[in-house]
Structure formats: structure tokens, C-alpha cells
Amino acid sequence: MRVTDASSPFGSRARTRILLVLQLLTATAAGDVEVLMGLLAPDVVHLGEGGPDRHAARRPVVGPYRVARLLVNLTKRIGPETELQVVRVNGEPGLLMRRDGRPDLVLSYSFDAHGRVRRVFAQLNPEKLRHLS
């Protein structure tokens, strides 16, 4: 996984995808499952990778309703000390969450032909986030 700062210019397609990621984030924070489901592809899959001390779903979470509920429920665990930054993850818009200044989670996305989120990948393994410090 390659993560870089998103401050350098994006093309128009990537800017559209950044807006989608921000809409996803807003709907998730608001707990709006219906709006979230509209931003997710019908075949959306959420995958996560934890580590020895970080738990992630052991199996893929499939479908707009289940992924939307998961995102809303996970967002409830995010405290006020969490900082969010839009970054590039493998060339696509993603999110880097820092807790107490340290990388805590990277969310990467892939998109379908209609501009909806098709895959969400959550990297929680601290060993794989160490290079972001």
C-alpha cells in the first residue's frame, strides 16, 4: 500500500472521487444509512486487516446495507482526538486517521463505473502503518 499526501493536484475524475469519499464520511458521521447505501455499489465489499492487537472483521462484509451499518457503527468508536486527512492510497483518494498524532487507520476505496464505492479496505495493522509516522 502506497500512501501519499493528497495536496498535489488531482485530475477531474479523482476530484469527483474525493467528493464521493467526503460524502461517504459525512453520511457515516451523521449515521445516515440510507444516504450511505446510495453511495455504495450494489456489490460493495468491505475488507479489513488488523494485527495482533487490532481487531478487524474476519470475513468480508458484503452488500450496501451491511457495509453501511458497519461503517456507521465503527464511526461511533472514533473519539474527538482523531484527525482525518485525505490522502492518496495506491493512486486513489483515501483517508488516513491519526490518533494522538500516530497513524491509526488507512481507508482505501475502489470505485465502479457509475462512480459508487465498490470496495472499502481498512488497514489497521500497526506494523503496516509504521512507515506513515
N, C-alpha and C. Protein backbone atom coordinates (compact mmCIF):
# COMPACT_ATOMS: atom_id res chain seq x y z
N MET A 1 0.85 -1.17 0.00
CA MET A 1 0.00 0.00 0.00
C MET A 1 0.89 1.23 0.00
N ARG A 2 0.62 2.11 -0.92
CA ARG A 2 1.39 3.35 -1.02
C ARG A 2 0.46 4.51 -0.65
N VAL A 3 0.84 5.28 0.35
CA VAL A 3 0.05 6.41 0.82
C VAL A 3 0.87 7.67 0.63
N THR A 4 0.28 8.67 -0.03
CA THR A 4 0.93 9.96 -0.21
C THR A 4 -0.06 11.06 0.10
N ASP A 5 0.48 12.24 0.36
CA ASP A 5 -0.34 13.40 0.67
C ASP A 5 -1.20 13.74 -0.54
N ALA A 6 -2.41 14.16 -0.30
CA ALA A 6 -3.33 14.48 -1.39
C ALA A 6 -3.31 15.95 -1.75
N SER A 7 -2.33 16.71 -1.25
CA SER A 7 -2.32 18.14 -1.53
C SER A 7 -1.90 18.46 -2.96
N SER A 8 -1.19 17.53 -3.63
CA SER A 8 -0.84 17.78 -5.02
C SER A 8 -2.09 17.63 -5.87
N PRO A 9 -2.12 18.26 -7.03
CA PRO A 9 -3.35 18.31 -7.84
C PRO A 9 -3.85 16.93 -8.27
N PHE A 10 -5.16 16.78 -8.24
CA PHE A 10 -5.84 15.59 -8.75
C PHE A 10 -6.49 15.96 -10.08
N GLY A 11 -6.71 14.99 -10.92
CA GLY A 11 -7.47 15.20 -12.14
C GLY A 11 -8.95 15.30 -11.82
N SER A 12 -9.78 15.59 -12.81
CA SER A 12 -11.21 15.80 -12.57
C SER A 12 -11.90 14.52 -12.07
N ARG A 13 -11.52 13.36 -12.59
CA ARG A 13 -12.12 12.11 -12.12
C ARG A 13 -11.78 11.88 -10.65
N ALA A 14 -10.53 12.14 -10.29
CA ALA A 14 -10.11 11.95 -8.90
C ALA A 14 -10.79 12.96 -7.98
N ARG A 15 -10.99 14.19 -8.45
CA ARG A 15 -11.69 15.19 -7.62
C ARG A 15 -13.12 14.74 -7.36
N THR A 16 -13.77 14.15 -8.37
CA THR A 16 -15.12 13.61 -8.19
C THR A 16 -15.10 12.50 -7.15
N ARG A 17 -14.08 11.68 -7.18
CA ARG A 17 -13.97 10.59 -6.22
C ARG A 17 -13.68 11.11 -4.81
N ILE A 18 -12.90 12.18 -4.71
CA ILE A 18 -12.66 12.80 -3.40
C ILE A 18 -13.98 13.30 -2.83
N LEU A 19 -14.79 13.94 -3.66
CA LEU A 19 -16.09 14.41 -3.19
C LEU A 19 -16.96 13.24 -2.72
N LEU A 20 -16.90 12.13 -3.42
CA LEU A 20 -17.64 10.95 -3.01
C LEU A 20 -17.16 10.44 -1.66
N VAL A 21 -15.85 10.39 -1.47
CA VAL A 21 -15.29 9.95 -0.18
C VAL A 21 -15.73 10.90 0.93
N LEU A 22 -15.75 12.20 0.66
CA LEU A 22 -16.19 13.16 1.67
C LEU A 22 -17.69 13.02 1.96
N GLN A 23 -18.49 12.75 0.93
CA GLN A 23 -19.92 12.49 1.15
C GLN A 23 -20.11 11.23 1.99
N LEU A 24 -19.31 10.22 1.69
CA LEU A 24 -19.36 8.98 2.46
C LEU A 24 -19.02 9.25 3.92
N LEU A 25 -17.99 10.02 4.14
CA LEU A 25 -17.58 10.37 5.50
C LEU A 25 -18.65 11.16 6.23
N THR A 26 -19.26 12.12 5.56
CA THR A 26 -20.32 12.94 6.16
C THR A 26 -21.53 12.09 6.52
N ALA A 27 -21.96 11.24 5.60
CA ALA A 27 -23.12 10.38 5.86
C ALA A 27 -22.82 9.38 6.98
N THR A 28 -21.60 8.89 7.01
CA THR A 28 -21.21 7.95 8.06
C THR A 28 -21.25 8.63 9.42
N ALA A 29 -20.67 9.83 9.50
CA ALA A 29 -20.65 10.57 10.77
C ALA A 29 -22.06 10.92 11.23
N ALA A 30 -22.96 11.17 10.28
CA ALA A 30 -24.34 11.51 10.61
C ALA A 30 -25.17 10.26 10.93
N GLY A 31 -24.62 9.09 10.65
CA GLY A 31 -25.36 7.85 10.88
C GLY A 31 -26.46 7.61 9.87
N ASP A 32 -26.34 8.22 8.69
CA ASP A 32 -27.38 8.14 7.66
C ASP A 32 -27.15 6.94 6.75
N VAL A 33 -27.70 5.81 7.15
CA VAL A 33 -27.51 4.56 6.41
C VAL A 33 -28.10 4.66 5.01
N GLU A 34 -29.25 5.32 4.86
CA GLU A 34 -29.89 5.44 3.54
C GLU A 34 -29.00 6.18 2.55
N VAL A 35 -28.43 7.30 2.96
CA VAL A 35 -27.53 8.06 2.08
C VAL A 35 -26.30 7.22 1.77
N LEU A 36 -25.76 6.57 2.77
CA LEU A 36 -24.58 5.72 2.55
C LEU A 36 -24.86 4.64 1.52
N MET A 37 -26.00 4.00 1.63
CA MET A 37 -26.33 2.94 0.69
C MET A 37 -26.39 3.46 -0.74
N GLY A 38 -26.79 4.71 -0.93
CA GLY A 38 -26.83 5.30 -2.26
C GLY A 38 -25.45 5.60 -2.83
N LEU A 39 -24.45 5.69 -1.96
CA LEU A 39 -23.08 5.96 -2.40
C LEU A 39 -22.29 4.67 -2.66
N LEU A 40 -22.86 3.55 -2.23
CA LEU A 40 -22.19 2.26 -2.36
C LEU A 40 -22.75 1.47 -3.53
N ALA A 41 -21.87 0.78 -4.22
CA ALA A 41 -22.28 -0.09 -5.33
C ALA A 41 -23.08 -1.26 -4.80
N PRO A 42 -23.96 -1.85 -5.61
CA PRO A 42 -24.75 -2.99 -5.16
C PRO A 42 -23.90 -4.18 -4.71
N ASP A 43 -22.69 -4.30 -5.26
CA ASP A 43 -21.81 -5.43 -4.91
C ASP A 43 -20.65 -4.99 -4.01
N VAL A 44 -20.84 -3.92 -3.24
CA VAL A 44 -19.78 -3.39 -2.38
C VAL A 44 -19.31 -4.45 -1.39
N VAL A 45 -18.00 -4.41 -1.12
CA VAL A 45 -17.38 -5.32 -0.16
C VAL A 45 -16.45 -4.50 0.73
N HIS A 46 -16.51 -4.74 2.03
CA HIS A 46 -15.61 -4.11 3.00
C HIS A 46 -14.66 -5.19 3.50
N LEU A 47 -13.37 -4.92 3.39
CA LEU A 47 -12.34 -5.83 3.87
C LEU A 47 -11.49 -5.08 4.89
N GLY A 48 -11.02 -5.77 5.88
CA GLY A 48 -10.17 -5.15 6.88
C GLY A 48 -9.02 -6.05 7.24
N GLU A 49 -7.92 -5.42 7.61
CA GLU A 49 -6.76 -6.17 8.09
C GLU A 49 -6.33 -5.57 9.40
N GLY A 50 -6.41 -6.37 10.44
CA GLY A 50 -5.99 -5.93 11.77
C GLY A 50 -4.58 -6.39 12.04
N GLY A 51 -4.31 -6.60 13.27
CA GLY A 51 -3.00 -7.07 13.70
C GLY A 51 -3.16 -7.79 15.01
N PRO A 52 -2.05 -8.08 15.68
CA PRO A 52 -2.14 -8.82 16.94
C PRO A 52 -2.98 -8.10 17.99
N ASP A 53 -2.96 -6.77 17.99
CA ASP A 53 -3.69 -6.00 18.98
C ASP A 53 -4.85 -5.21 18.38
N ARG A 54 -5.09 -5.35 17.10
CA ARG A 54 -6.15 -4.60 16.42
C ARG A 54 -7.09 -5.58 15.75
N HIS A 55 -8.34 -5.46 16.07
CA HIS A 55 -9.33 -6.39 15.51
C HIS A 55 -9.97 -5.80 14.26
N ALA A 56 -10.15 -6.65 13.28
CA ALA A 56 -10.86 -6.29 12.04
C ALA A 56 -11.80 -7.45 11.74
N ALA A 57 -12.79 -7.18 10.91
CA ALA A 57 -13.72 -8.24 10.52
C ALA A 57 -12.94 -9.40 9.91
N ARG A 58 -13.23 -10.60 10.36
CA ARG A 58 -12.51 -11.77 9.86
C ARG A 58 -12.93 -12.19 8.47
N ARG A 59 -14.15 -11.81 8.13
CA ARG A 59 -14.68 -12.15 6.81
C ARG A 59 -15.10 -10.88 6.10
N PRO A 60 -15.12 -10.91 4.77
CA PRO A 60 -15.61 -9.73 4.04
C PRO A 60 -17.05 -9.41 4.42
N VAL A 61 -17.35 -8.13 4.50
CA VAL A 61 -18.71 -7.66 4.73
C VAL A 61 -19.24 -7.27 3.36
N VAL A 62 -20.36 -7.86 2.95
CA VAL A 62 -20.85 -7.73 1.57
C VAL A 62 -22.23 -7.08 1.56
N GLY A 63 -22.42 -6.18 0.60
CA GLY A 63 -23.73 -5.57 0.37
C GLY A 63 -23.83 -4.18 0.98
N PRO A 64 -24.59 -3.29 0.31
CA PRO A 64 -24.68 -1.90 0.76
C PRO A 64 -25.22 -1.74 2.17
N TYR A 65 -26.25 -2.48 2.54
CA TYR A 65 -26.82 -2.30 3.87
C TYR A 65 -25.83 -2.72 4.96
N ARG A 66 -25.24 -3.89 4.79
CA ARG A 66 -24.30 -4.39 5.81
C ARG A 66 -23.06 -3.52 5.91
N VAL A 67 -22.53 -3.07 4.77
CA VAL A 67 -21.34 -2.20 4.80
C VAL A 67 -21.70 -0.85 5.43
N ALA A 68 -22.84 -0.29 5.06
CA ALA A 68 -23.26 1.00 5.63
C ALA A 68 -23.41 0.89 7.14
N ARG A 69 -24.06 -0.16 7.63
CA ARG A 69 -24.23 -0.35 9.08
C ARG A 69 -22.88 -0.50 9.77
N LEU A 70 -21.96 -1.26 9.16
CA LEU A 70 -20.63 -1.43 9.73
C LEU A 70 -19.92 -0.09 9.85
N LEU A 71 -19.94 0.69 8.77
CA LEU A 71 -19.26 1.99 8.79
C LEU A 71 -19.84 2.91 9.86
N VAL A 72 -21.15 2.96 9.96
CA VAL A 72 -21.80 3.80 10.98
C VAL A 72 -21.41 3.34 12.38
N ASN A 73 -21.45 2.04 12.61
CA ASN A 73 -21.12 1.52 13.94
C ASN A 73 -19.65 1.74 14.29
N LEU A 74 -18.77 1.58 13.34
CA LEU A 74 -17.35 1.80 13.60
C LEU A 74 -17.06 3.28 13.87
N THR A 75 -17.77 4.15 13.19
CA THR A 75 -17.56 5.59 13.36
C THR A 75 -17.92 6.04 14.77
N LYS A 76 -18.84 5.37 15.39
CA LYS A 76 -19.23 5.71 16.77
C LYS A 76 -18.07 5.52 17.74
N ARG A 77 -17.09 4.73 17.37
CA ARG A 77 -15.93 4.46 18.23
C ARG A 77 -14.82 5.49 18.09
N ILE A 78 -14.96 6.37 17.12
CA ILE A 78 -13.90 7.36 16.87
C ILE A 78 -14.06 8.51 17.84
N GLY A 79 -13.00 8.79 18.57
CA GLY A 79 -13.04 9.85 19.58
C GLY A 79 -12.67 11.20 19.00
N PRO A 80 -12.84 12.25 19.79
CA PRO A 80 -12.56 13.61 19.33
C PRO A 80 -11.07 13.87 19.08
N GLU A 81 -10.22 13.01 19.59
CA GLU A 81 -8.78 13.19 19.38
C GLU A 81 -8.32 12.69 18.02
N THR A 82 -9.22 12.14 17.24
CA THR A 82 -8.88 11.57 15.93
C THR A 82 -8.81 12.67 14.87
N GLU A 83 -7.73 12.66 14.11
CA GLU A 83 -7.55 13.59 12.99
C GLU A 83 -7.73 12.80 11.70
N LEU A 84 -8.40 13.42 10.73
CA LEU A 84 -8.61 12.80 9.43
C LEU A 84 -7.88 13.59 8.36
N GLN A 85 -7.30 12.89 7.41
CA GLN A 85 -6.61 13.53 6.30
C GLN A 85 -6.92 12.78 5.02
N VAL A 86 -7.30 13.50 3.98
CA VAL A 86 -7.49 12.88 2.67
C VAL A 86 -6.10 12.64 2.09
N VAL A 87 -5.85 11.42 1.68
CA VAL A 87 -4.56 11.02 1.12
C VAL A 87 -4.79 10.23 -0.16
N ARG A 88 -3.72 9.99 -0.87
CA ARG A 88 -3.78 9.06 -2.00
C ARG A 88 -3.33 7.70 -1.50
N VAL A 89 -4.11 6.70 -1.82
CA VAL A 89 -3.75 5.32 -1.47
C VAL A 89 -3.74 4.55 -2.78
N ASN A 90 -2.56 4.13 -3.17
CA ASN A 90 -2.40 3.44 -4.46
C ASN A 90 -2.99 4.26 -5.60
N GLY A 91 -2.83 5.58 -5.53
CA GLY A 91 -3.26 6.48 -6.60
C GLY A 91 -4.70 6.95 -6.50
N GLU A 92 -5.48 6.42 -5.59
CA GLU A 92 -6.89 6.79 -5.43
C GLU A 92 -7.08 7.55 -4.11
N PRO A 93 -8.14 8.36 -4.03
CA PRO A 93 -8.41 9.06 -2.77
C PRO A 93 -8.71 8.07 -1.65
N GLY A 94 -8.18 8.37 -0.48
CA GLY A 94 -8.42 7.56 0.70
C GLY A 94 -8.37 8.43 1.93
N LEU A 95 -8.46 7.83 3.09
CA LEU A 95 -8.43 8.57 4.35
C LEU A 95 -7.38 7.97 5.27
N LEU A 96 -6.66 8.86 5.92
CA LEU A 96 -5.71 8.48 6.96
C LEU A 96 -6.24 9.02 8.27
N MET A 97 -6.41 8.17 9.24
CA MET A 97 -6.86 8.59 10.57
C MET A 97 -5.67 8.50 11.51
N ARG A 98 -5.46 9.57 12.23
CA ARG A 98 -4.40 9.61 13.24
C ARG A 98 -5.04 9.77 14.60
N ARG A 99 -4.53 9.04 15.55
CA ARG A 99 -4.97 9.16 16.94
C ARG A 99 -3.75 9.52 17.76
N ASP A 100 -3.85 10.61 18.48
CA ASP A 100 -2.72 11.11 19.27
C ASP A 100 -1.48 11.31 18.39
N GLY A 101 -1.70 11.75 17.15
CA GLY A 101 -0.62 12.04 16.23
C GLY A 101 -0.03 10.84 15.51
N ARG A 102 -0.48 9.65 15.85
CA ARG A 102 0.06 8.43 15.23
C ARG A 102 -0.94 7.85 14.25
N PRO A 103 -0.46 7.29 13.14
CA PRO A 103 -1.38 6.64 12.19
C PRO A 103 -2.12 5.51 12.87
N ASP A 104 -3.44 5.50 12.72
CA ASP A 104 -4.28 4.51 13.38
C ASP A 104 -5.03 3.64 12.38
N LEU A 105 -5.34 4.21 11.23
CA LEU A 105 -6.16 3.51 10.24
C LEU A 105 -6.00 4.19 8.89
N VAL A 106 -5.91 3.39 7.85
CA VAL A 106 -5.97 3.90 6.47
C VAL A 106 -7.15 3.22 5.79
N LEU A 107 -8.02 4.05 5.21
CA LEU A 107 -9.14 3.54 4.42
C LEU A 107 -8.85 3.80 2.96
N SER A 108 -8.91 2.76 2.16
CA SER A 108 -8.75 2.92 0.72
C SER A 108 -10.03 2.44 0.05
N TYR A 109 -10.26 2.97 -1.13
CA TYR A 109 -11.51 2.72 -1.84
C TYR A 109 -11.21 2.38 -3.28
N SER A 110 -12.10 1.58 -3.86
CA SER A 110 -12.13 1.45 -5.32
C SER A 110 -13.56 1.74 -5.74
N PHE A 111 -13.73 2.07 -7.00
CA PHE A 111 -14.99 2.63 -7.48
C PHE A 111 -15.50 1.85 -8.68
N ASP A 112 -16.82 1.85 -8.85
CA ASP A 112 -17.39 1.19 -10.03
C ASP A 112 -17.53 2.20 -11.17
N ALA A 113 -18.03 1.74 -12.30
CA ALA A 113 -18.15 2.59 -13.49
C ALA A 113 -19.17 3.71 -13.30
N HIS A 114 -20.04 3.59 -12.31
CA HIS A 114 -21.06 4.61 -12.05
C HIS A 114 -20.64 5.60 -10.97
N GLY A 115 -19.38 5.49 -10.52
CA GLY A 115 -18.87 6.43 -9.53
C GLY A 115 -19.24 6.11 -8.09
N ARG A 116 -19.68 4.89 -7.83
CA ARG A 116 -20.01 4.49 -6.46
C ARG A 116 -18.85 3.69 -5.88
N VAL A 117 -18.79 3.63 -4.56
CA VAL A 117 -17.74 2.88 -3.88
C VAL A 117 -18.04 1.39 -4.03
N ARG A 118 -17.06 0.68 -4.55
CA ARG A 118 -17.23 -0.76 -4.77
C ARG A 118 -16.48 -1.59 -3.74
N ARG A 119 -15.33 -1.09 -3.28
CA ARG A 119 -14.53 -1.78 -2.27
C ARG A 119 -14.05 -0.77 -1.24
N VAL A 120 -14.10 -1.18 0.01
CA VAL A 120 -13.52 -0.41 1.11
C VAL A 120 -12.52 -1.34 1.77
N PHE A 121 -11.29 -0.87 1.91
CA PHE A 121 -10.29 -1.67 2.59
C PHE A 121 -9.77 -0.87 3.78
N ALA A 122 -9.85 -1.45 4.95
CA ALA A 122 -9.41 -0.81 6.19
C ALA A 122 -8.12 -1.48 6.65
N GLN A 123 -7.04 -0.72 6.67
CA GLN A 123 -5.77 -1.23 7.16
C GLN A 123 -5.58 -0.72 8.58
N LEU A 124 -5.63 -1.65 9.54
CA LEU A 124 -5.49 -1.30 10.96
C LEU A 124 -4.20 -1.84 11.56
N ASN A 125 -3.49 -2.67 10.83
CA ASN A 125 -2.29 -3.31 11.36
C ASN A 125 -1.21 -2.27 11.62
N PRO A 126 -0.84 -2.04 12.88
CA PRO A 126 0.15 -1.01 13.19
C PRO A 126 1.49 -1.24 12.52
N GLU A 127 1.87 -2.51 12.32
CA GLU A 127 3.13 -2.79 11.64
C GLU A 127 3.13 -2.27 10.21
N LYS A 128 1.97 -2.30 9.56
CA LYS A 128 1.88 -1.86 8.17
C LYS A 128 1.61 -0.37 8.06
N LEU A 129 1.37 0.30 9.18
CA LEU A 129 1.15 1.75 9.19
C LEU A 129 2.38 2.49 9.73
N ARG A 130 3.33 1.78 10.22
CA ARG A 130 4.51 2.38 10.85
C ARG A 130 5.23 3.37 9.94
N HIS A 131 5.31 3.09 8.65
CA HIS A 131 6.03 3.95 7.71
C HIS A 131 5.36 5.31 7.53
N LEU A 132 4.15 5.48 8.05
CA LEU A 132 3.43 6.75 7.89
C LEU A 132 3.70 7.74 9.01
N SER A 133 4.45 7.33 10.01
CA SER A 133 4.71 8.20 11.17
C SER A 133 5.49 9.43 10.80
